[in-house]
Amino acid sequence: MELYDELKWRGLINDITSPDLIDELNHGELTFYIGTDPTADSLHIGHYSSLLCAKRLQQHGHHPIMLVGGATGFIGDPKATGERNMLTPEVLDHNYQALHNQIENLWGFDMVNNLDWTKDLSIIDFLRDFGKYFNVNYMINKETVKKRLDSGISYTEFSYMILQAMDFLNLFEKKNCRMQIGGQDQWGNITAGLELIRKKHGADVKAYGLTMPLITKADGTKFGKSESGTVWLKKEKTSPYDLYQFLLNTEDSKVIEYLKKLTFLSVEEIERLEKALEENAGAREAQKKLAEEVVRDLHGQEELDAALKITNALFRGKLQDLDDEQRRDAVKSMPKIQTQAMKLEDLLVSSNIAKSKREAREWIKGNSIAINGEKYTDPNMIVDSSMAYVDNVLILRKGKKNYFAFVFEPNVD
């Protein structure tokens, strides 16, 4: 299977700007770029598929450049829903440095900052040397801009397309970069860059654009910084254990798509896992493999082993086997309930885990309630902060899978 066919099979091709690109991908050595703005201090799982696509291209002899938009981050790529909040120079600089380090450590791509070729540009030069090449009618017909015409769009965000086109032109001229890749929502910006290159250098230049479908959740919403429950690639923001659990809980309808887009597993292995899913979905073999591959690729075998240790400890109720750091990871994603010292049966009722004291006593006496991995059968037992599992948090399990983290309020003298 040639590269383009594999990218299609993995669901990584939404559109290309020319059929000539197919042969270039299969047999050429393209220098290409992918960009992101420093609007946060970490990439997230929505970026991961795109960056892995860049890595796949690199493995086939192409040459990636990673652009972190120190300039475009000041402006903000237009969203369909409204204007972005403007970030301060201090925040953007912090985010830029964080992303630079993250990308360098994970992928080692060559990196550039578009602030380098825009910071000294005067407004007159911008309008004469670049703005002159953009027809307003052409710009307002771009999909994202068109969606904002009724609600309104500032000139600042309207100009983002020109700035990104300047990036493509600069890299084409300085680094012989002949392709830009990005999510399908970047089609308008990518084609604007190609138009600028052609107007400056002639219609017959060999430059291309490739867009990838946005990776989405089962409900159709995309993974992004503005979405709730963002899954970050930085372990301090989303721990390897939380990432493992997130991927382990992938819906059957999405897991094969994620295996194709988020792992380097072979076609044959993914097809085997797809068959295993059809034959025995309950075994969750595909989900386990997805979680293992992504956590290992991002954070290494040691962090995967720690995530598996926490997972197994929770599944088997052997919570005492974990060290304090692993305990904190274990409780981080559990529902948090503020509490004070009280009887066990009252704890279940006050937290709405049980509907009544009678139901609470039935669960307790029926061996269905465990605290920090140990079963307790006395409804009148006092549960207090001395029983904390880590810090001031206690873990209560109802049945086999339902975990709750009770946070004891500090004593007030």
CSV table of C-alpha atoms in Angstrom, one decimal:
chain,number,residue,atom,x,y,z
A,1,MET,CA,0.0,0.0,0.0
A,2,GLU,CA,1.5,3.3,-1.0
A,3,LEU,CA,1.5,6.3,1.3
A,4,TYR,CA,-1.5,8.2,-0.1
A,5,ASP,CA,-3.6,5.0,0.0
A,6,GLU,CA,-2.6,4.3,3.6
A,7,LEU,CA,-3.4,7.9,4.6
A,8,LYS,CA,-6.8,7.5,2.9
A,9,TRP,CA,-7.4,4.1,4.7
A,10,ARG,CA,-6.5,5.7,8.0
A,11,GLY,CA,-9.1,8.5,7.4
A,12,LEU,CA,-6.4,11.2,7.3
A,13,ILE,CA,-7.3,12.8,3.9
A,14,ASN,CA,-10.2,15.2,3.8
A,15,ASP,CA,-9.1,17.1,0.7
A,16,ILE,CA,-6.1,17.9,-1.5
A,17,THR,CA,-5.6,20.9,-3.7
A,18,SER,CA,-4.3,19.0,-6.7
A,19,PRO,CA,-4.3,15.4,-7.9
A,20,ASP,CA,-0.6,15.9,-8.7
A,21,LEU,CA,0.0,15.8,-4.9
A,22,ILE,CA,-0.7,12.0,-4.9
A,23,ASP,CA,2.4,11.2,-6.8
A,24,GLU,CA,4.5,13.7,-4.8
A,25,LEU,CA,3.4,12.0,-1.6
A,26,ASN,CA,4.1,8.6,-2.9
A,27,HIS,CA,7.4,9.2,-4.6
A,28,GLY,CA,8.7,12.7,-3.8
A,29,GLU,CA,10.5,14.4,-0.9
A,30,LEU,CA,8.3,17.4,0.0
A,31,THR,CA,9.2,20.0,2.6
A,32,PHE,CA,5.9,20.8,4.3
A,33,TYR,CA,4.6,22.6,7.3
A,34,ILE,CA,1.9,22.3,9.9
A,35,GLY,CA,1.0,25.1,12.3
A,36,THR,CA,-0.5,25.8,15.7
A,37,ASP,CA,-1.0,29.0,17.7
A,38,PRO,CA,0.2,29.2,21.3
A,39,THR,CA,-3.3,29.8,22.8
A,40,ALA,CA,-2.5,27.2,25.5
A,41,ASP,CA,0.6,25.8,27.1
A,42,SER,CA,0.0,22.3,25.8
A,43,LEU,CA,-1.2,20.5,22.7
A,44,HIS,CA,-4.3,18.3,23.1
A,45,ILE,CA,-5.6,15.1,21.7
A,46,GLY,CA,-7.2,16.9,18.8
A,47,HIS,CA,-3.7,18.0,17.7
A,48,TYR,CA,-2.3,14.6,18.1
A,49,SER,CA,-3.7,13.0,15.0
A,50,SER,CA,-2.4,15.9,12.8
A,51,LEU,CA,1.0,15.7,14.3
A,52,LEU,CA,1.1,11.9,13.8
A,53,CYS,CA,0.2,12.5,10.2
A,54,ALA,CA,3.2,14.8,9.9
A,55,LYS,CA,5.3,12.0,11.5
A,56,ARG,CA,4.0,9.5,9.0
A,57,LEU,CA,5.0,11.8,6.1
A,58,GLN,CA,8.5,12.2,7.7
A,59,GLN,CA,8.9,8.4,7.9
A,60,HIS,CA,8.3,8.2,4.1
A,61,GLY,CA,11.0,10.7,3.3
A,62,HIS,CA,9.2,14.1,3.5
A,63,HIS,CA,10.5,16.9,5.7
A,64,PRO,CA,8.2,18.5,8.3
A,65,ILE,CA,8.4,22.1,9.7
A,66,MET,CA,6.4,22.9,12.8
A,67,LEU,CA,5.2,26.5,12.9
A,68,VAL,CA,4.2,27.9,16.3
A,69,GLY,CA,2.4,31.1,15.6
A,70,GLY,CA,3.9,33.7,17.9
A,71,ALA,CA,2.4,36.4,15.6
A,72,THR,CA,-1.0,34.8,14.6
A,73,GLY,CA,-1.5,33.9,18.3
A,74,PHE,CA,-1.9,37.7,18.9
A,75,ILE,CA,-4.8,37.8,16.3
A,76,GLY,CA,-6.8,34.6,16.7
A,77,ASP,CA,-8.0,32.3,13.9
A,78,PRO,CA,-11.7,33.1,13.5
A,79,LYS,CA,-14.2,30.8,15.1
A,80,ALA,CA,-17.7,30.2,13.8
A,81,THR,CA,-19.1,31.1,17.3
A,82,GLY,CA,-17.5,34.5,17.9
A,83,GLU,CA,-14.5,36.6,18.6
A,84,ARG,CA,-11.6,35.1,20.6
A,85,ASN,CA,-10.2,36.6,23.8
A,86,MET,CA,-7.0,38.5,23.2
A,87,LEU,CA,-4.0,37.0,25.1
A,88,THR,CA,-1.3,39.1,26.6
A,89,PRO,CA,2.3,39.1,25.3
A,90,GLU,CA,3.4,37.4,28.5
A,91,VAL,CA,0.9,34.6,28.3
A,92,LEU,CA,1.7,34.0,24.6
A,93,ASP,CA,5.4,33.9,25.3
A,94,HIS,CA,4.9,31.4,28.1
A,95,ASN,CA,2.7,29.3,25.9
A,96,TYR,CA,5.1,29.5,22.9
A,97,GLN,CA,8.0,28.3,25.0
A,98,ALA,CA,5.9,25.4,26.5
A,99,LEU,CA,4.8,24.3,23.0
A,100,HIS,CA,8.3,24.6,21.6
A,101,ASN,CA,9.6,22.3,24.3
A,102,GLN,CA,6.8,19.9,24.0
A,103,ILE,CA,7.1,19.5,20.3
A,104,GLU,CA,10.8,19.2,20.4
A,105,ASN,CA,10.7,16.5,23.0
A,106,LEU,CA,7.9,14.5,21.4
A,107,TRP,CA,8.7,14.8,17.7
A,108,GLY,CA,12.0,16.7,17.2
A,109,PHE,CA,10.5,18.6,14.2
A,110,ASP,CA,12.3,21.7,12.8
A,111,MET,CA,10.4,24.7,14.3
A,112,VAL,CA,9.8,28.3,13.2
A,113,ASN,CA,7.9,31.3,14.7
A,114,ASN,CA,6.0,33.5,12.4
A,115,LEU,CA,6.7,36.5,14.7
A,116,ASP,CA,10.2,36.5,13.3
A,117,TRP,CA,9.0,37.7,9.8
A,118,THR,CA,6.1,39.9,10.9
A,119,LYS,CA,7.2,41.8,14.0
A,120,ASP,CA,9.1,44.5,12.0
A,121,LEU,CA,6.6,44.8,9.2
A,122,SER,CA,4.9,48.2,9.0
A,123,ILE,CA,1.2,48.6,8.3
A,124,ILE,CA,2.0,50.3,5.0
A,125,ASP,CA,4.2,47.4,3.9
A,126,PHE,CA,1.6,44.9,5.0
A,127,LEU,CA,-1.1,46.6,2.9
A,128,ARG,CA,1.1,47.2,-0.2
A,129,ASP,CA,3.1,44.0,-0.3
A,130,PHE,CA,0.4,41.5,0.8
A,131,GLY,CA,-3.1,43.1,1.3
A,132,LYS,CA,-3.1,44.2,-2.3
A,133,TYR,CA,-3.2,40.6,-3.5
A,134,PHE,CA,-6.4,39.7,-1.5
A,135,ASN,CA,-9.8,40.4,-3.0
A,136,VAL,CA,-12.4,41.1,-0.2
A,137,ASN,CA,-15.1,39.1,-2.1
A,138,TYR,CA,-12.7,36.1,-2.2
A,139,MET,CA,-12.0,36.4,1.6
A,140,ILE,CA,-15.7,36.7,2.7
A,141,ASN,CA,-16.5,33.6,0.7
A,142,LYS,CA,-14.2,31.5,2.9
A,143,GLU,CA,-16.4,29.2,5.0
A,144,THR,CA,-15.4,30.3,8.5
A,145,VAL,CA,-15.6,34.0,7.6
A,146,LYS,CA,-18.9,33.5,5.8
A,147,LYS,CA,-20.4,32.0,9.0
A,148,ARG,CA,-19.5,35.1,10.9
A,149,LEU,CA,-20.9,37.7,8.5
A,150,ASP,CA,-24.3,37.8,10.2
A,151,SER,CA,-23.0,38.1,13.8
A,152,GLY,CA,-20.0,40.2,12.7
A,153,ILE,CA,-16.3,39.8,12.6
A,154,SER,CA,-13.6,42.2,13.5
A,155,TYR,CA,-11.0,43.4,11.0
A,156,THR,CA,-8.4,41.9,13.2
A,157,GLU,CA,-9.7,38.3,12.9
A,158,PHE,CA,-10.7,39.0,9.2
A,159,SER,CA,-7.0,39.7,8.5
A,160,TYR,CA,-5.9,36.3,10.0
A,161,MET,CA,-6.1,34.7,6.6
A,162,ILE,CA,-3.6,37.1,5.2
A,163,LEU,CA,-1.1,36.5,8.0
A,164,GLN,CA,-1.3,32.7,7.5
A,165,ALA,CA,-0.9,33.1,3.8
A,166,MET,CA,2.2,35.1,4.5
A,167,ASP,CA,3.5,32.2,6.5
A,168,PHE,CA,3.2,29.8,3.6
A,169,LEU,CA,4.8,32.4,1.2
A,170,ASN,CA,7.7,33.0,3.6
A,171,LEU,CA,8.4,29.3,4.0
A,172,PHE,CA,8.1,28.6,0.3
A,173,GLU,CA,10.6,31.3,-0.5
A,174,LYS,CA,13.1,30.7,2.4
A,175,LYS,CA,12.9,26.9,2.9
A,176,ASN,CA,11.4,25.6,-0.4
A,177,CYS,CA,8.3,24.5,1.6
A,178,ARG,CA,5.8,23.3,-1.0
A,179,MET,CA,2.9,22.0,1.1
A,180,GLN,CA,0.9,23.0,4.1
A,181,ILE,CA,-1.2,20.4,6.0
A,182,GLY,CA,-3.9,21.1,8.6
A,183,GLY,CA,-7.4,20.2,9.8
A,184,GLN,CA,-10.3,20.5,7.4
A,185,ASP,CA,-11.2,23.8,9.1
A,186,GLN,CA,-8.0,25.3,7.7
A,187,TRP,CA,-8.9,24.8,4.0
A,188,GLY,CA,-9.6,28.5,3.5
A,189,ASN,CA,-6.3,29.6,5.1
A,190,ILE,CA,-4.3,27.0,3.2
A,191,THR,CA,-5.8,27.9,-0.2
A,192,ALA,CA,-5.3,31.6,0.5
A,193,GLY,CA,-1.6,30.8,1.0
A,194,LEU,CA,-1.4,29.0,-2.3
A,195,GLU,CA,-3.1,31.9,-4.1
A,196,LEU,CA,-0.6,34.3,-2.6
A,197,ILE,CA,2.3,32.1,-3.7
A,198,ARG,CA,1.0,31.8,-7.3
A,199,LYS,CA,0.3,35.6,-7.5
A,200,LYS,CA,3.9,36.3,-6.4
A,201,HIS,CA,5.7,33.4,-8.3
A,202,GLY,CA,3.4,32.4,-11.2
A,203,ALA,CA,0.5,30.0,-11.6
A,204,ASP,CA,2.6,27.0,-12.5
A,205,VAL,CA,4.4,26.7,-9.1
A,206,LYS,CA,4.3,23.2,-7.6
A,207,ALA,CA,2.8,24.0,-4.2
A,208,TYR,CA,0.0,22.0,-2.4
A,209,GLY,CA,-2.4,21.8,0.4
A,210,LEU,CA,-3.7,18.8,2.3
A,211,THR,CA,-6.5,18.8,5.0
A,212,MET,CA,-7.4,16.1,7.4
A,213,PRO,CA,-10.8,15.4,9.0
A,214,LEU,CA,-11.1,16.7,12.5
A,215,ILE,CA,-11.0,14.0,15.1
A,216,THR,CA,-14.3,14.0,16.9
A,217,LYS,CA,-16.0,12.3,19.9
A,218,ALA,CA,-18.9,9.9,19.5
A,219,ASP,CA,-21.4,12.8,19.8
A,220,GLY,CA,-19.8,14.6,16.9
A,221,THR,CA,-18.1,17.4,18.9
A,222,LYS,CA,-14.4,18.0,18.2
A,223,PHE,CA,-11.5,17.8,20.6
A,224,GLY,CA,-10.3,21.3,21.3
A,225,LYS,CA,-9.1,23.7,23.9
A,226,SER,CA,-12.5,25.4,24.1
A,227,GLU,CA,-14.4,22.2,24.7
A,228,SER,CA,-15.1,20.9,28.1
A,229,GLY,CA,-13.0,18.0,29.4
A,230,THR,CA,-10.0,18.8,27.2
A,231,VAL,CA,-7.5,15.9,27.0
A,232,TRP,CA,-4.1,17.4,27.1
A,233,LEU,CA,-0.8,15.9,25.9
A,234,LYS,CA,1.1,17.5,28.8
A,235,LYS,CA,1.1,15.0,31.7
A,236,GLU,CA,0.8,17.7,34.3
A,237,LYS,CA,-2.5,18.7,32.8
A,238,THR,CA,-3.8,15.2,31.9
A,239,SER,CA,-2.0,12.4,33.7
A,240,PRO,CA,-0.9,9.3,31.8
A,241,TYR,CA,-3.5,7.4,34.0
A,242,ASP,CA,-6.3,9.8,33.1
A,243,LEU,CA,-5.3,9.6,29.4
A,244,TYR,CA,-5.3,5.8,29.6
A,245,GLN,CA,-8.7,5.8,31.2
A,246,PHE,CA,-10.1,8.2,28.7
A,247,LEU,CA,-9.0,6.0,25.8
A,248,LEU,CA,-10.0,2.8,27.5
A,249,ASN,CA,-13.5,4.1,27.7
A,250,THR,CA,-13.7,4.9,23.9
A,251,GLU,CA,-17.0,3.9,22.4
A,252,ASP,CA,-17.0,0.8,20.2
A,253,SER,CA,-18.2,3.0,17.3
A,254,LYS,CA,-15.0,5.2,17.5
A,255,VAL,CA,-12.2,2.9,18.6
A,256,ILE,CA,-11.1,1.6,15.2
A,257,GLU,CA,-11.1,5.2,13.8
A,258,TYR,CA,-8.8,6.2,16.7
A,259,LEU,CA,-6.5,3.2,16.2
A,260,LYS,CA,-6.1,4.2,12.6
A,261,LYS,CA,-5.5,7.9,13.4
A,262,LEU,CA,-3.7,7.9,16.7
A,263,THR,CA,-1.3,4.9,16.5
A,264,PHE,CA,1.4,3.4,14.2
A,265,LEU,CA,-0.1,-0.1,14.4
A,266,SER,CA,-0.1,-1.8,11.0
A,267,VAL,CA,-3.1,-2.2,8.8
A,268,GLU,CA,-3.0,-6.0,9.5
A,269,GLU,CA,-3.0,-5.5,13.3
A,270,ILE,CA,-5.9,-2.9,13.2
A,271,GLU,CA,-7.9,-5.2,11.0
A,272,ARG,CA,-7.3,-8.0,13.5
A,273,LEU,CA,-8.5,-5.8,16.3
A,274,GLU,CA,-11.6,-4.7,14.3
A,275,LYS,CA,-12.5,-8.4,13.9
A,276,ALA,CA,-11.9,-9.0,17.6
A,277,LEU,CA,-14.2,-6.1,18.4
A,278,GLU,CA,-17.0,-7.6,16.2
A,279,GLU,CA,-16.6,-11.0,17.8
A,280,ASN,CA,-16.3,-10.0,21.4
A,281,ALA,CA,-16.8,-6.3,22.1
A,282,GLY,CA,-17.0,-7.0,25.8
A,283,ALA,CA,-13.3,-7.9,26.0
A,284,ARG,CA,-12.4,-4.4,24.9
A,285,GLU,CA,-9.2,-5.6,23.3
A,286,ALA,CA,-9.2,-2.7,20.8
A,287,GLN,CA,-9.7,-0.1,23.5
A,288,LYS,CA,-6.9,-1.6,25.7
A,289,LYS,CA,-4.5,-1.6,22.7
A,290,LEU,CA,-5.4,2.0,21.8
A,291,ALA,CA,-4.8,3.2,25.4
A,292,GLU,CA,-1.5,1.3,25.7
A,293,GLU,CA,-0.1,2.6,22.3
A,294,VAL,CA,-1.0,6.2,22.8
A,295,VAL,CA,0.2,6.4,26.5
A,296,ARG,CA,3.5,4.6,25.6
A,297,ASP,CA,4.1,6.8,22.5
A,298,LEU,CA,3.5,10.0,24.4
A,299,HIS,CA,4.9,9.3,27.9
A,300,GLY,CA,7.0,6.2,27.7
A,301,GLN,CA,6.8,2.6,29.0
A,302,GLU,CA,7.4,3.6,32.6
A,303,GLU,CA,4.4,5.9,32.7
A,304,LEU,CA,2.3,3.3,30.9
A,305,ASP,CA,3.3,0.8,33.6
A,306,ALA,CA,2.2,3.2,36.3
A,307,ALA,CA,-1.1,3.8,34.6
A,308,LEU,CA,-1.7,0.0,34.3
A,309,LYS,CA,-0.8,-0.4,38.0
A,310,ILE,CA,-3.4,2.2,39.1
A,311,THR,CA,-6.0,0.6,36.8
A,312,ASN,CA,-5.3,-2.9,38.1
A,313,ALA,CA,-5.3,-1.7,41.7
A,314,LEU,CA,-8.7,-0.1,41.3
A,315,PHE,CA,-10.1,-3.1,39.4
A,316,ARG,CA,-8.9,-5.5,42.0
A,317,GLY,CA,-9.5,-3.3,45.0
A,318,LYS,CA,-5.8,-3.4,46.0
A,319,LEU,CA,-5.5,0.3,46.6
A,320,GLN,CA,-2.8,0.0,49.2
A,321,ASP,CA,-0.3,-1.1,46.6
A,322,LEU,CA,0.0,2.5,45.2
A,323,ASP,CA,2.4,5.2,46.3
A,324,ASP,CA,1.1,8.7,47.1
A,325,GLU,CA,1.6,10.1,43.6
A,326,GLN,CA,-0.3,7.2,42.1
A,327,ARG,CA,-3.0,7.6,44.7
A,328,ARG,CA,-3.4,11.2,43.7
A,329,ASP,CA,-3.7,10.2,40.1
A,330,ALA,CA,-6.3,7.6,41.0
A,331,VAL,CA,-8.6,10.1,42.8
A,332,LYS,CA,-8.1,13.0,40.3
A,333,SER,CA,-10.9,11.9,37.9
A,334,MET,CA,-13.3,10.5,40.4
A,335,PRO,CA,-16.5,12.5,41.4
A,336,LYS,CA,-15.6,14.7,44.4
A,337,ILE,CA,-17.9,15.0,47.4
A,338,GLN,CA,-17.2,17.4,50.2
A,339,THR,CA,-18.0,15.8,53.6
A,340,GLN,CA,-17.4,15.8,57.4
A,341,ALA,CA,-17.1,13.0,59.9
A,342,MET,CA,-20.3,10.9,60.1
A,343,LYS,CA,-21.7,7.4,60.2
A,344,LEU,CA,-21.1,5.3,57.1
A,345,GLU,CA,-24.9,4.9,56.4
A,346,ASP,CA,-25.3,8.7,56.7
A,347,LEU,CA,-22.4,9.2,54.4
A,348,LEU,CA,-24.1,7.2,51.6
A,349,VAL,CA,-27.4,9.0,52.1
A,350,SER,CA,-26.0,12.5,52.4
A,351,SER,CA,-24.0,12.1,49.2
A,352,ASN,CA,-27.1,10.6,47.3
A,353,ILE,CA,-25.2,7.4,46.7
A,354,ALA,CA,-28.1,5.7,48.5
A,355,LYS,CA,-31.7,6.9,48.4
A,356,SER,CA,-32.4,6.0,52.0
A,357,LYS,CA,-30.8,4.6,55.2
A,358,ARG,CA,-32.5,1.3,54.6
A,359,GLU,CA,-30.9,1.0,51.1
A,360,ALA,CA,-27.6,2.1,52.6
A,361,ARG,CA,-27.7,-0.6,55.2
A,362,GLU,CA,-28.5,-3.2,52.6
A,363,TRP,CA,-25.4,-2.3,50.6
A,364,ILE,CA,-23.2,-2.1,53.6
A,365,LYS,CA,-24.3,-5.4,55.1
A,366,GLY,CA,-24.2,-7.0,51.7
A,367,ASN,CA,-20.5,-6.4,51.3
A,368,SER,CA,-21.1,-3.9,48.5
A,369,ILE,CA,-19.2,-0.9,50.1
A,370,ALA,CA,-15.5,-0.6,50.3
A,371,ILE,CA,-13.4,2.2,51.7
A,372,ASN,CA,-9.8,2.5,50.4
A,373,GLY,CA,-10.1,-1.1,49.0
A,374,GLU,CA,-11.4,-2.7,52.2
A,375,LYS,CA,-14.9,-3.9,52.9
A,376,TYR,CA,-16.9,-2.5,55.8
A,377,THR,CA,-20.1,-4.0,57.1
A,378,ASP,CA,-21.0,-1.8,60.1
A,379,PRO,CA,-23.5,1.0,59.1
A,380,ASN,CA,-22.8,2.8,62.3
A,381,MET,CA,-19.0,3.0,61.8
A,382,ILE,CA,-17.8,6.6,62.0
A,383,VAL,CA,-16.0,7.7,58.8
A,384,ASP,CA,-13.6,10.5,59.4
A,385,SER,CA,-10.4,12.1,58.1
A,386,SER,CA,-8.2,9.6,59.9
A,387,MET,CA,-9.3,7.1,57.2
A,388,ALA,CA,-8.1,9.4,54.4
A,389,TYR,CA,-6.4,7.5,51.5
A,390,VAL,CA,-4.2,10.3,50.4
A,391,ASP,CA,-4.0,13.9,51.6
A,392,ASN,CA,-7.6,14.6,52.9
A,393,VAL,CA,-9.4,12.3,50.4
A,394,LEU,CA,-11.0,8.9,51.0
A,395,ILE,CA,-12.1,6.5,48.3
A,396,LEU,CA,-15.4,4.8,48.5
A,397,ARG,CA,-16.4,2.0,46.1
A,398,LYS,CA,-20.0,0.9,45.6
A,399,GLY,CA,-20.1,-2.5,43.9
A,400,LYS,CA,-17.3,-3.3,41.5
A,401,LYS,CA,-17.0,-0.1,39.3
A,402,ASN,CA,-18.5,2.9,41.0
A,403,TYR,CA,-15.8,5.0,42.7
A,404,PHE,CA,-16.3,8.2,44.7
A,405,ALA,CA,-13.7,10.5,46.3
A,406,PHE,CA,-14.8,12.0,49.6
A,407,VAL,CA,-12.9,15.2,50.5
A,408,PHE,CA,-12.9,16.0,54.2
A,409,GLU,CA,-13.4,19.6,55.1
A,410,PRO,CA,-10.6,21.0,57.3
A,411,ASN,CA,-11.5,21.5,61.0
A,412,VAL,CA,-12.2,25.0,61.9
A,413,ASP,CA,-11.1,26.0,65.5
